[in-house]
Short mmCIF file of C-alpha atoms in Angstrom, two decimals:
data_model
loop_
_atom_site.label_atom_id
_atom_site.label_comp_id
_atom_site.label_asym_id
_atom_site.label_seq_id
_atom_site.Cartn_x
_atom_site.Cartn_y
_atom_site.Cartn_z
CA UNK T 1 -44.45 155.55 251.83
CA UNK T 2 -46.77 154.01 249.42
CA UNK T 3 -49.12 156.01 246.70
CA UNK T 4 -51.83 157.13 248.70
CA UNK T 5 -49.68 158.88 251.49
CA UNK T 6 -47.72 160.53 248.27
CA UNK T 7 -51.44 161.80 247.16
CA UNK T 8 -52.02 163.09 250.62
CA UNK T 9 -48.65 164.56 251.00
CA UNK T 10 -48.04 165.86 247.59
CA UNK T 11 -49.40 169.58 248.32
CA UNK T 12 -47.19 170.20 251.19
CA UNK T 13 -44.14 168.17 249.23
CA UNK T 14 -44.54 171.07 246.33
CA UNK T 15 -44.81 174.02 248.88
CA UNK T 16 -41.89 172.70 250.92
CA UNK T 17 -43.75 172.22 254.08
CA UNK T 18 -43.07 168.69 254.33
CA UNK T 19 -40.56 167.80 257.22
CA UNK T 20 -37.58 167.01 255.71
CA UNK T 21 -37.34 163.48 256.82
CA UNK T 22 -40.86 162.48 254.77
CA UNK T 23 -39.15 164.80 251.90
CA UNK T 24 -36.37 161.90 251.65
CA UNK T 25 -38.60 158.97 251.86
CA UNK T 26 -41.03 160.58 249.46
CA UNK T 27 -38.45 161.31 247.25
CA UNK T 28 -37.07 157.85 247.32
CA UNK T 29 -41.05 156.75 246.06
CA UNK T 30 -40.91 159.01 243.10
CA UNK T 31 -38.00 157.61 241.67
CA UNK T 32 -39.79 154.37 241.19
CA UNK T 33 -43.40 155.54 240.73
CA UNK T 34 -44.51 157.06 237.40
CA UNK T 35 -48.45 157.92 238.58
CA UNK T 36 -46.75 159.35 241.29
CA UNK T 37 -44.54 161.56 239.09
CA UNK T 38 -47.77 162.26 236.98
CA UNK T 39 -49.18 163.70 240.02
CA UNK T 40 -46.32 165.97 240.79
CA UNK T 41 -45.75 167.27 237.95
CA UNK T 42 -49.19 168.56 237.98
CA UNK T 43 -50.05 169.77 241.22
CA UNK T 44 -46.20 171.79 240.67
CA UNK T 45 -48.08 173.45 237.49
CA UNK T 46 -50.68 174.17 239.63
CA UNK T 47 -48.95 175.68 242.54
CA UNK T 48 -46.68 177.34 240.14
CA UNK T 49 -49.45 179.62 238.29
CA UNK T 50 -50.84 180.51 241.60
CA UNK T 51 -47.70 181.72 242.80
CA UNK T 52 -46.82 183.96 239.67
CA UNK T 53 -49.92 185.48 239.24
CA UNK T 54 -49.25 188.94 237.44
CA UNK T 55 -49.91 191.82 239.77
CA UNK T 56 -53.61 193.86 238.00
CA UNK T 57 -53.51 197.60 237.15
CA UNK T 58 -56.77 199.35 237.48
CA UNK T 59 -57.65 201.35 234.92
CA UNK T 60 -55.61 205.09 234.73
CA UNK T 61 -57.18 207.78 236.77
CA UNK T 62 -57.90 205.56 239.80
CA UNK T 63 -55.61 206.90 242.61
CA UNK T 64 -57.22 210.27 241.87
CA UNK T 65 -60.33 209.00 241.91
CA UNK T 66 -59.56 207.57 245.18
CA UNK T 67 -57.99 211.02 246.62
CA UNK T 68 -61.19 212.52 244.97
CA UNK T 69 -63.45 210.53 247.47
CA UNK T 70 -62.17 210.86 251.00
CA UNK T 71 -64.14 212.49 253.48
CA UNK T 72 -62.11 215.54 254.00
CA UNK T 73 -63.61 215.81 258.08
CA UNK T 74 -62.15 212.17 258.69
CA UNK T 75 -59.83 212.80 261.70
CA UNK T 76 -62.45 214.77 263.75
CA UNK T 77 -65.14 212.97 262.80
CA UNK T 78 -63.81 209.20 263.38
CA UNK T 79 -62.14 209.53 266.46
CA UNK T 80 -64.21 208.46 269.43
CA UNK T 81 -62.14 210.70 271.89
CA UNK T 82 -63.38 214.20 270.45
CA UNK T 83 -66.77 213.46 272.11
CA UNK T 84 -65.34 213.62 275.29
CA UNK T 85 -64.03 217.13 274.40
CA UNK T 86 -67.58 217.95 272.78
CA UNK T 87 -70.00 216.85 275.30
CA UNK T 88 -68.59 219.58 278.25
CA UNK T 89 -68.62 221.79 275.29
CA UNK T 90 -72.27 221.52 274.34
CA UNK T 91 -73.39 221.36 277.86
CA UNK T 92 -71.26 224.96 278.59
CA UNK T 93 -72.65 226.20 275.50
CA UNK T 94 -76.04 225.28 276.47
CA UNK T 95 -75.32 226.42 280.29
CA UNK T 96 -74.27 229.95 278.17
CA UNK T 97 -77.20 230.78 276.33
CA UNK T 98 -79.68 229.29 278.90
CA UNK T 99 -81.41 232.80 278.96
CA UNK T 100 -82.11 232.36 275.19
CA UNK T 101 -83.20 228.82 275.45
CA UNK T 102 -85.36 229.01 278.52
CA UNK T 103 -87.29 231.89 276.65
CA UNK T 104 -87.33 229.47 273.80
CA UNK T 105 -88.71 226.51 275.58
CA UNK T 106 -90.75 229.05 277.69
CA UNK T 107 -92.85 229.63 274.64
CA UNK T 108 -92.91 226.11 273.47
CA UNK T 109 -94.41 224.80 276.51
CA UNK T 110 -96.97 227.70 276.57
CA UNK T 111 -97.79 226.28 272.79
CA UNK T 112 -98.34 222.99 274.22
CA UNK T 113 -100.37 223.93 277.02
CA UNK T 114 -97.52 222.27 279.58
CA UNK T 115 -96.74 226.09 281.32
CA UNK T 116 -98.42 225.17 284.35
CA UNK T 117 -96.11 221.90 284.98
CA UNK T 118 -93.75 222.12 288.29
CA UNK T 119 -90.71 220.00 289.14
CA UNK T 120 -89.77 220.23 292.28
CA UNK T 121 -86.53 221.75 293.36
CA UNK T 122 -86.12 222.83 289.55
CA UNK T 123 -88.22 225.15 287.73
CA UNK T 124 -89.33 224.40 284.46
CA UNK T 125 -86.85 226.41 282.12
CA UNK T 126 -83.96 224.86 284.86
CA UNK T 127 -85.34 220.88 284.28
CA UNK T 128 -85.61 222.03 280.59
CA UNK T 129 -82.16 223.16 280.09
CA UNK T 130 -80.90 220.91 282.11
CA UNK T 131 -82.75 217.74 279.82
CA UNK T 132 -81.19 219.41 276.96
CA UNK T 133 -77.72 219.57 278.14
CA UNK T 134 -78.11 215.79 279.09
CA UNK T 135 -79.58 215.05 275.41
CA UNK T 136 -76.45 216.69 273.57
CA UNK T 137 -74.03 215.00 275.80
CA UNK T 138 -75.61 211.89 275.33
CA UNK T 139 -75.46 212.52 271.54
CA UNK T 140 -72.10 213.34 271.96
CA UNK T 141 -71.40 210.07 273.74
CA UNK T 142 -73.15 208.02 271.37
CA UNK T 143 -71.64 209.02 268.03
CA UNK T 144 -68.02 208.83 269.65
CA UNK T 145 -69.39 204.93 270.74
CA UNK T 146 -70.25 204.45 267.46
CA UNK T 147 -67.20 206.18 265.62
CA UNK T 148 -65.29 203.47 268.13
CA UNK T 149 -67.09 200.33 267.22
CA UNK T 150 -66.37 201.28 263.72
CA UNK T 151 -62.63 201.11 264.58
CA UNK T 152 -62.85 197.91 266.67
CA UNK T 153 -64.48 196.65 263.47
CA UNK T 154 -61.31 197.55 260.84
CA UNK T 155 -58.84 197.66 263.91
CA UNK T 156 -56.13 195.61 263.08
CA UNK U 1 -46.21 213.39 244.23
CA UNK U 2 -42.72 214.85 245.08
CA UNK U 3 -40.26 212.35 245.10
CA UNK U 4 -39.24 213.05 249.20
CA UNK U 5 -42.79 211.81 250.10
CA UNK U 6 -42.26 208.40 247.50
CA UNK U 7 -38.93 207.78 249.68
CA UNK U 8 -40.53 208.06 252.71
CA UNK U 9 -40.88 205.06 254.90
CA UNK U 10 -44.46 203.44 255.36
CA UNK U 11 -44.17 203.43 259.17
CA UNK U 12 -44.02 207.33 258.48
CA UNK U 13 -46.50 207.75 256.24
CA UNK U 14 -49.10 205.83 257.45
CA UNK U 15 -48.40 207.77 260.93
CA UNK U 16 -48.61 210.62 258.76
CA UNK U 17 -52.11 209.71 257.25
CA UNK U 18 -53.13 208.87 260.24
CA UNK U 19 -53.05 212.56 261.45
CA UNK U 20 -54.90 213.70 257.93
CA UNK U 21 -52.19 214.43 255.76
CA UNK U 22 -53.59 213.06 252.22
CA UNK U 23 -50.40 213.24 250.76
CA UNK U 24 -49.19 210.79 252.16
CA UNK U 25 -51.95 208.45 252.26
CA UNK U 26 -51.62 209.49 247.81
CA UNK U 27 -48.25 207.47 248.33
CA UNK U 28 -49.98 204.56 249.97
CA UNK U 29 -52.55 204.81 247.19
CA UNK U 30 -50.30 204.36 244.68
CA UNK U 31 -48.01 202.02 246.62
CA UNK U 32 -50.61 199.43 247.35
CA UNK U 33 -53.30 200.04 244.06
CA UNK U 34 -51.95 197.25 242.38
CA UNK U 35 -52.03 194.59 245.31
CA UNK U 36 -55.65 195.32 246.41
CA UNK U 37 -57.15 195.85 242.75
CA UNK U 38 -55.47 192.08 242.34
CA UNK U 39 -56.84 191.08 245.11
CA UNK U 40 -60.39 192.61 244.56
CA UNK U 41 -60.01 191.43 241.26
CA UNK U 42 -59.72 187.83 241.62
CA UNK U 43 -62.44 187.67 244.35
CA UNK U 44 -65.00 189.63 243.12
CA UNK U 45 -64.03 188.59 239.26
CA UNK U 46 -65.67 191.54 237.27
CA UNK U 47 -63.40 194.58 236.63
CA UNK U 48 -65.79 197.14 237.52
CA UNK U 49 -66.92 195.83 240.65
CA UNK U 50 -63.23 194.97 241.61
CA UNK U 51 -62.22 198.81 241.01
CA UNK U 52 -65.27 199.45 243.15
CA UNK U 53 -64.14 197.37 245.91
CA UNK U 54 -60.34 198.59 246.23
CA UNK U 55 -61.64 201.96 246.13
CA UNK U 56 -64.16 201.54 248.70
CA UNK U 57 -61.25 199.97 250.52
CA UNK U 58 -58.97 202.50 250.25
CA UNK U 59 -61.78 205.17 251.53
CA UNK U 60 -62.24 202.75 254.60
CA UNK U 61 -58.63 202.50 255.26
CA UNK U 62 -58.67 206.07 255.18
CA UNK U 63 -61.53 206.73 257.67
CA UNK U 64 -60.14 203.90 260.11
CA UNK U 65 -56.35 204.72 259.93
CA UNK U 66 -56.38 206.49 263.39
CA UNK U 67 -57.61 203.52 265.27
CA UNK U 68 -54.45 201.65 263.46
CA UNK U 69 -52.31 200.56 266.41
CA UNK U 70 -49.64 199.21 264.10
CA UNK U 71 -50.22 195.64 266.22
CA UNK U 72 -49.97 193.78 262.37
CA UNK U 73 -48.55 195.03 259.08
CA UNK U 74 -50.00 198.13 257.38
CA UNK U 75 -50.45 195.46 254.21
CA UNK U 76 -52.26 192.74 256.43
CA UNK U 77 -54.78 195.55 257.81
CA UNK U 78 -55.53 197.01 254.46
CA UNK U 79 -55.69 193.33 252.83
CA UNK U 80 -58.80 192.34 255.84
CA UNK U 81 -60.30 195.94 255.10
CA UNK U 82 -60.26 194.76 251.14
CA UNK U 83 -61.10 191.17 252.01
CA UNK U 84 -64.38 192.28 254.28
CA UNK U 85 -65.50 194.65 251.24
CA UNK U 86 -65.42 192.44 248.90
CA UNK U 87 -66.96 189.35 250.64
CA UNK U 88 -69.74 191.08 251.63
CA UNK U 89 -70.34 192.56 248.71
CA UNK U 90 -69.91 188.96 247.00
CA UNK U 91 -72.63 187.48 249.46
CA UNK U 92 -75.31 190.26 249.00
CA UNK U 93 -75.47 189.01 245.34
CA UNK U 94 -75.27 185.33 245.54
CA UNK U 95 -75.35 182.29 247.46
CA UNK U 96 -72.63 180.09 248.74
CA UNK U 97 -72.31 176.86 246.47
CA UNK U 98 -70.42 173.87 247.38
CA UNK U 99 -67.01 173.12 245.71
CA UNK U 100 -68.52 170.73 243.26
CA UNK U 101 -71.03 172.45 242.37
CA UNK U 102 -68.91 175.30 241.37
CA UNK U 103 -66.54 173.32 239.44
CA UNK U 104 -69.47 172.32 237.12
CA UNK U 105 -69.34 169.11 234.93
CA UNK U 106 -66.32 167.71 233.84
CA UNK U 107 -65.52 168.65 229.95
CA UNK U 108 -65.92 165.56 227.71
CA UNK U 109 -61.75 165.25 226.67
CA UNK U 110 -58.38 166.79 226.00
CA UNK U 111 -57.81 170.09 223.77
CA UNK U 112 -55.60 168.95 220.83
CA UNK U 113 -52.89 171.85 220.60
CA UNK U 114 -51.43 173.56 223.97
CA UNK U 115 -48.43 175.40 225.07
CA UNK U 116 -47.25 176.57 228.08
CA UNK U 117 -49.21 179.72 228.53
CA UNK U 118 -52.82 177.99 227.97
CA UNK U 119 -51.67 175.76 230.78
CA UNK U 120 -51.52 179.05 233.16
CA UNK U 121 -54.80 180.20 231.00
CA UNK U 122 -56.50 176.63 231.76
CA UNK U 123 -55.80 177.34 235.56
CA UNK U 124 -57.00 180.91 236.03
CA UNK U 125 -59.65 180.02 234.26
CA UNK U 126 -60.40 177.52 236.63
CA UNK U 127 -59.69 179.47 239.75
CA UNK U 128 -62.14 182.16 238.88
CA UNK U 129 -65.51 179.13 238.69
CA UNK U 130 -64.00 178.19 242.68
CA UNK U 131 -66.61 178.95 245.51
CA UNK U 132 -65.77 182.38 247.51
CA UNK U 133 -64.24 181.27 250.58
CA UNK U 134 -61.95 179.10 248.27
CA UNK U 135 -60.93 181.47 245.70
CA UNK U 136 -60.46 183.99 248.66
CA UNK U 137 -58.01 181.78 250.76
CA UNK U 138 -56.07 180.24 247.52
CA UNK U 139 -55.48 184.29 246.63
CA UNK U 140 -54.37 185.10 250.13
CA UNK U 141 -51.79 182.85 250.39
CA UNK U 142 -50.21 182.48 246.84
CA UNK U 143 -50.97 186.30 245.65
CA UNK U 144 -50.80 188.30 248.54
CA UNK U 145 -48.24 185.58 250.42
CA UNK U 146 -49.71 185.75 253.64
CA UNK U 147 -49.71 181.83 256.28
CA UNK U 148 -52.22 179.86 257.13
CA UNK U 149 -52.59 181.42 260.29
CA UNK U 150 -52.75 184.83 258.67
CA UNK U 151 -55.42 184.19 256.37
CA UNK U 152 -57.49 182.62 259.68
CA UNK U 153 -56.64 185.54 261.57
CA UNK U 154 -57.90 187.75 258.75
CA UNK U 155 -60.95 185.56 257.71
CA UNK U 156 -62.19 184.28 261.23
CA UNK U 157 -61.83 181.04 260.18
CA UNK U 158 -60.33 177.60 262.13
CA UNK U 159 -56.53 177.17 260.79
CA UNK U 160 -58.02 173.82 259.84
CA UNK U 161 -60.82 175.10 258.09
CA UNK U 162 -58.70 177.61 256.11
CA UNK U 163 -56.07 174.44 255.20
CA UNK U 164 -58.34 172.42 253.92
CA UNK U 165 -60.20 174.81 251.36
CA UNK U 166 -56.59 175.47 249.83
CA UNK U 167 -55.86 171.90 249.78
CA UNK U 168 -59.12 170.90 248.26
CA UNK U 169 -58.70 173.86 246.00
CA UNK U 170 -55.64 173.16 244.86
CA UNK U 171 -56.68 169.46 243.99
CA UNK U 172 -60.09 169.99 242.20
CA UNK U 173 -57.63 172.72 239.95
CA UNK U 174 -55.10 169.79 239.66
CA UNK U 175 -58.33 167.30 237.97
CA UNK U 176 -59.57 169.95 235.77
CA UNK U 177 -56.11 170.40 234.52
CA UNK U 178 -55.47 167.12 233.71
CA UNK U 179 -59.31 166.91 232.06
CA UNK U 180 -59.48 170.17 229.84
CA UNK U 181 -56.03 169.24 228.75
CA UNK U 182 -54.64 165.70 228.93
CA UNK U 183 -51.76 164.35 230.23
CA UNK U 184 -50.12 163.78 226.81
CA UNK U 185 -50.28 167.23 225.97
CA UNK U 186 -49.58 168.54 229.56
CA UNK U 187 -46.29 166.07 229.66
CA UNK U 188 -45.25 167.33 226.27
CA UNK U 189 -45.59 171.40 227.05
CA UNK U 190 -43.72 171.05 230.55
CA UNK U 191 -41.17 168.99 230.06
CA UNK U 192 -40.40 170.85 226.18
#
């Protein structure tokens, strides 16, 4: 081994990754190279700060401060399988008051001059109720997708 | 904290955190404060933002833990959750700069008087002027003691790619050591 390959070996040398076959024959340079020794010594400084670095304290307080700022709704909110759960919900819930929200839409439509419009095979309030159930389901869906792709994102 | 919950193992409290229960994500808190304000520390360099970072890290952690499958160490996950803060908080206020460029000039010769500790000083010093991606890989595997492949995992970077900015790291901190402080005074403080 002459100087050079020392040079390019000399990192994994220090941080004992060197197979231990080039270890002897490296070793065996050292003994009769001084630059070569130079360089050791040095890199081993190097390595050996970077391996003792102290462990930093933040400053007192912080843990609480931490505990301080969690979203308290985190499990039901995060977890992409409540939607599933929530969009049956909202369309029962919407299926349940449909009285209420045909009257409701009912008047909006007669504000909007849209009273006269026919679907066929549904009425109006029916296609209405129905397009609402199918928008909070699909709201439903969406923030559960997203609440997933967040956790595909940090998943480990 | 009672002293029960600090006992309890971190398989069981991060399944326990997992299913809400802040006290025991407190433990983890406190358990693992230290390692990712270090960690936060020496990438993002300023104290405040590095507080900042771990805590945003922590509230991540928290939001996420569900999804955890437990696939990697609880200490690996939390360490990319930290790592991905703090990068891209580090790139929305500067841009990347080559490893030269960081270093800056050489100084013009030796310090006179050194001990041991200014050698360690003289380093960490140095550490702190390396690019980003540098600094960040050179923490992750001497600080936080995780492999090569590790760190790539964590950093979606090449194994190669990852090797080679500790290596070149490690040898622009070995020059500047031997510039800022000379090899006569660096021969006479480590081998005292």
């Amino acid at each position: 081994m002459n100087c050079d390959e020392v040079k390019r070996s000399l990192q994994d040398y220090v941080t004992r990754e060197l197979a231990p076959e080039d270890r002897r024959v490296f070793d065996a340079h050292l003994v009769e190279c001084g630059e070569c020794q130079r360089e050791l010594a040095l890199m081993t400084a190097v390595v050996s700060t970077l391996d003792h670095q102290p462990v930093l304290e933040p400053r007192p307080g912080f843990s609480e401060k931490v505990m301080r700022s969690l979203p308290r709704q985190r499990v039901f909110l995060l977890s992409p399988w409540w939607s599933l759960v929530l969009a049956p919900l909202l369309a029962g819930l919407v299926w349940l008051f449909r009285g209420q929200a045909a009257r409701v839409l009912e008047a909006a439509l007669s504000r909007s001059g849209l009273s006269q419009v026919t679907v066929p095979t549904l009425s109006l309030q029916q296609a209405g109720i129905a397009g609402l159930a199918v928008v909070l389901v699909g709201l439903a869906v969406a923030v559960g997708a997203g609440a997933y792709a967040w956790q595909v994102y940090l998943r480990d | 904290m009672s002293r029960y919950m600090e006992s309890v193992s971190e398989q069981v409290l991060v399944s326990r955190s997992a299913r809400g229960d802040e006290q025991a994500f407190g433990v983890l808190v406190e358990r693992y404060k230290g390692m990712l304000y270090s960690m936060s520390r020496r990438l993002m360099k300023d104290p405040g933002r590095a507080e900042d970072a771990a805590q945003e890290s922590f509230i991540k952690a928290w939001a996420a833990l569900p999804g955890f499958k437990g696939e990697s160490k609880f200490s690996s996950w939390l360490y990319r959750i930290c790592y991905n803060t703090c990068i891209s908080e580090l790139r929305k206020r500067k841009p990347e700069v080559e490893l030269d460029e960081a270093m800056g000039v050489p100084v013009e010769g030796p310090v006179q008087e050194f001990r041991n500790r200014d050698i360690q000083a003289t380093i960490q010093e140095e550490v702190s002027k390396l690019p980003d991606d540098y600094r960040a890989a050179l923490t992750l595997y001497h600080f936080n003691g995780l492999s090569y492949e590790e760190i790539a995992k964590l950093t979606r970077k090449p194994m190669g790619t990852v090797k080679a900015h500790i290596h070149r790291a490690r040898a622009a901190l070995k020059t500047r050591l031997l510039e800022r402080v000379g090899w006569d005074n660096l021969k006479e403080v480590m081998w005292q």
